[in-house]
mmCIF file of C-alpha atoms in Angstrom:
data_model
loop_
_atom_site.group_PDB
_atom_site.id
_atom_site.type_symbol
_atom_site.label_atom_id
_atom_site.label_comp_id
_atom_site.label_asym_id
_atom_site.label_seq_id
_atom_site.Cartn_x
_atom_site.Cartn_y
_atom_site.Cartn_z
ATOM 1 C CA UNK A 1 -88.870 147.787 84.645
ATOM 2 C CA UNK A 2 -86.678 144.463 85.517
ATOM 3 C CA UNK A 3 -86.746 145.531 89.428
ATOM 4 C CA UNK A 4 -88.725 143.608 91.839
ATOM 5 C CA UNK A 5 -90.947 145.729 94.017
ATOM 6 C CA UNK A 6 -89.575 145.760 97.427
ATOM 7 C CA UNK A 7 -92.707 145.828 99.601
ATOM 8 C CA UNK A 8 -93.586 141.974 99.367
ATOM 9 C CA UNK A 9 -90.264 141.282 101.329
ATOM 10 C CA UNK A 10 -90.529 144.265 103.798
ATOM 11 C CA UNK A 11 -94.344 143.587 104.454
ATOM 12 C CA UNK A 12 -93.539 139.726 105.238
ATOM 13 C CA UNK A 13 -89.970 140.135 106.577
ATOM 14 C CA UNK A 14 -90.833 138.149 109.905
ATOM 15 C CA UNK A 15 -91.162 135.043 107.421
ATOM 16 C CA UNK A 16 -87.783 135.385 105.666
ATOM 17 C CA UNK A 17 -85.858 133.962 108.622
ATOM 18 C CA UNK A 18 -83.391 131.902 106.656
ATOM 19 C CA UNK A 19 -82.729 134.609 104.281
ATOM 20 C CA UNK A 20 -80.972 132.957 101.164
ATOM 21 C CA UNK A 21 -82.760 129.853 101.586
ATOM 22 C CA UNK A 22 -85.757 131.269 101.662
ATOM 23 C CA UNK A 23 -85.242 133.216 98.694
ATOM 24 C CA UNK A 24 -84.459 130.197 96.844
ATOM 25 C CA UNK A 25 -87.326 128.659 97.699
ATOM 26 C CA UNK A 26 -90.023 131.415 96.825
ATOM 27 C CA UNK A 27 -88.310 131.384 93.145
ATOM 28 C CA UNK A 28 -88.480 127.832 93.086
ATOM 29 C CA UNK A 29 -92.156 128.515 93.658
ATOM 30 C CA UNK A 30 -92.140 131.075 91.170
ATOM 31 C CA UNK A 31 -90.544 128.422 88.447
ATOM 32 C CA UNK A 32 -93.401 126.511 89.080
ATOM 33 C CA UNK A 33 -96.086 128.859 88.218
ATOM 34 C CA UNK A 34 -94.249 130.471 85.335
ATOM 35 C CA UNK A 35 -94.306 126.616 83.989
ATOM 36 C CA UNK A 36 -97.979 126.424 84.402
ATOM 37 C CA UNK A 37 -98.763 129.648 82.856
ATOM 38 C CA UNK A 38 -96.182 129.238 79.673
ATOM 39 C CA UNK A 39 -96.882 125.151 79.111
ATOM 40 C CA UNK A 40 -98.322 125.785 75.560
ATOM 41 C CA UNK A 41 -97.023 129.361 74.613
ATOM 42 C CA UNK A 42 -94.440 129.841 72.302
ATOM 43 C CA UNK A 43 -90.583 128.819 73.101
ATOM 44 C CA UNK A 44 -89.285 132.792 72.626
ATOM 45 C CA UNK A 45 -92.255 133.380 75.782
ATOM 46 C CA UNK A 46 -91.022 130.821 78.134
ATOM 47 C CA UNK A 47 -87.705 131.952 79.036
ATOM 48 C CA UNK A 48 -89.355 135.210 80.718
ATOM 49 C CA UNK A 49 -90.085 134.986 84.274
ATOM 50 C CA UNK A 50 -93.175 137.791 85.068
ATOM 51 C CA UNK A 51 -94.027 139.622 87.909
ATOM 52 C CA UNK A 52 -97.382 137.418 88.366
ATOM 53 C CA UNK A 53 -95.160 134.323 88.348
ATOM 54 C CA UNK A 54 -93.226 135.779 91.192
ATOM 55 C CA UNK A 55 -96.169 136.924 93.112
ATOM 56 C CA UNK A 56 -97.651 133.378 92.861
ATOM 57 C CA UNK A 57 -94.613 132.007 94.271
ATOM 58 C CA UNK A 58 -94.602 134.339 97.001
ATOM 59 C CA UNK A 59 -98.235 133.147 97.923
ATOM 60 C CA UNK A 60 -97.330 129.879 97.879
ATOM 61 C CA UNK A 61 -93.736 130.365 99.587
ATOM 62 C CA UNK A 62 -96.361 132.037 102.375
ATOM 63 C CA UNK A 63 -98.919 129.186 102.308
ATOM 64 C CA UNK A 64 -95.996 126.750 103.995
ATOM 65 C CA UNK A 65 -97.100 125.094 106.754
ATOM 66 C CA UNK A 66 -93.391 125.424 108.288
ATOM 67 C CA UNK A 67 -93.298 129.208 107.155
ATOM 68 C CA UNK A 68 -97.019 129.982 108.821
ATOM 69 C CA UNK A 69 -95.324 128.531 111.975
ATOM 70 C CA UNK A 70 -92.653 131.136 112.287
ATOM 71 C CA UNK A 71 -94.533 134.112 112.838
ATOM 72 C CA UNK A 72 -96.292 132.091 116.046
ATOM 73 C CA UNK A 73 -92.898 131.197 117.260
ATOM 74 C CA UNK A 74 -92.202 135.038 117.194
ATOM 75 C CA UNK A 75 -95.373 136.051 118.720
ATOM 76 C CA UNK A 76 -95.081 133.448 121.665
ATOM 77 C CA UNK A 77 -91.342 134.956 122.284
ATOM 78 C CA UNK A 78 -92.708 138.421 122.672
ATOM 79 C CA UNK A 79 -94.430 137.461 125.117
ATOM 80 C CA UNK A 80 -92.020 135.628 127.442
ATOM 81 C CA UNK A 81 -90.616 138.671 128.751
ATOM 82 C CA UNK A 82 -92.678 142.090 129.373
#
């Protein structure tokens, strides 16, 4: 199947506050692992983005310092009104 699971975005949805933006960002990520993992295969296997190249860029798209910091923002602003 070609379809991206849907349960990475719904699981970290409080992170994906910039919607597009962020989405261009986690396949940015996701360029740069598939680069890593096809630098010496053949030229017909590069042109394939895999579900482990997205994943990696997910993990990295989550290891942002800035994107970490969102979900404390949203925690703190829970808790300004009870």
């Amino acid at each position: 199947s070609t379809d991206l699971p849907l349960e990475p975005f719904e699981d970290n949805k409080d992170f994906f506050t910039f919607n597009g933006g962020d989405m261009e960002v986690i396949f940015t990520k996701a360029k740069f692992a598939h680069s890593v993992r096809v630098f010496s295969m053949a030229k017909e296997d590069k042109k394939k983005l895999s579900r482990a190249d997205f994943k990696a860029g997910l993990a990295a798209f989550l290891k942002m310092d800035n994107v970490q910091k969102r979900c404390q923002v949203n925690e703190l602003i829970s808790y300004m009104y009870l």
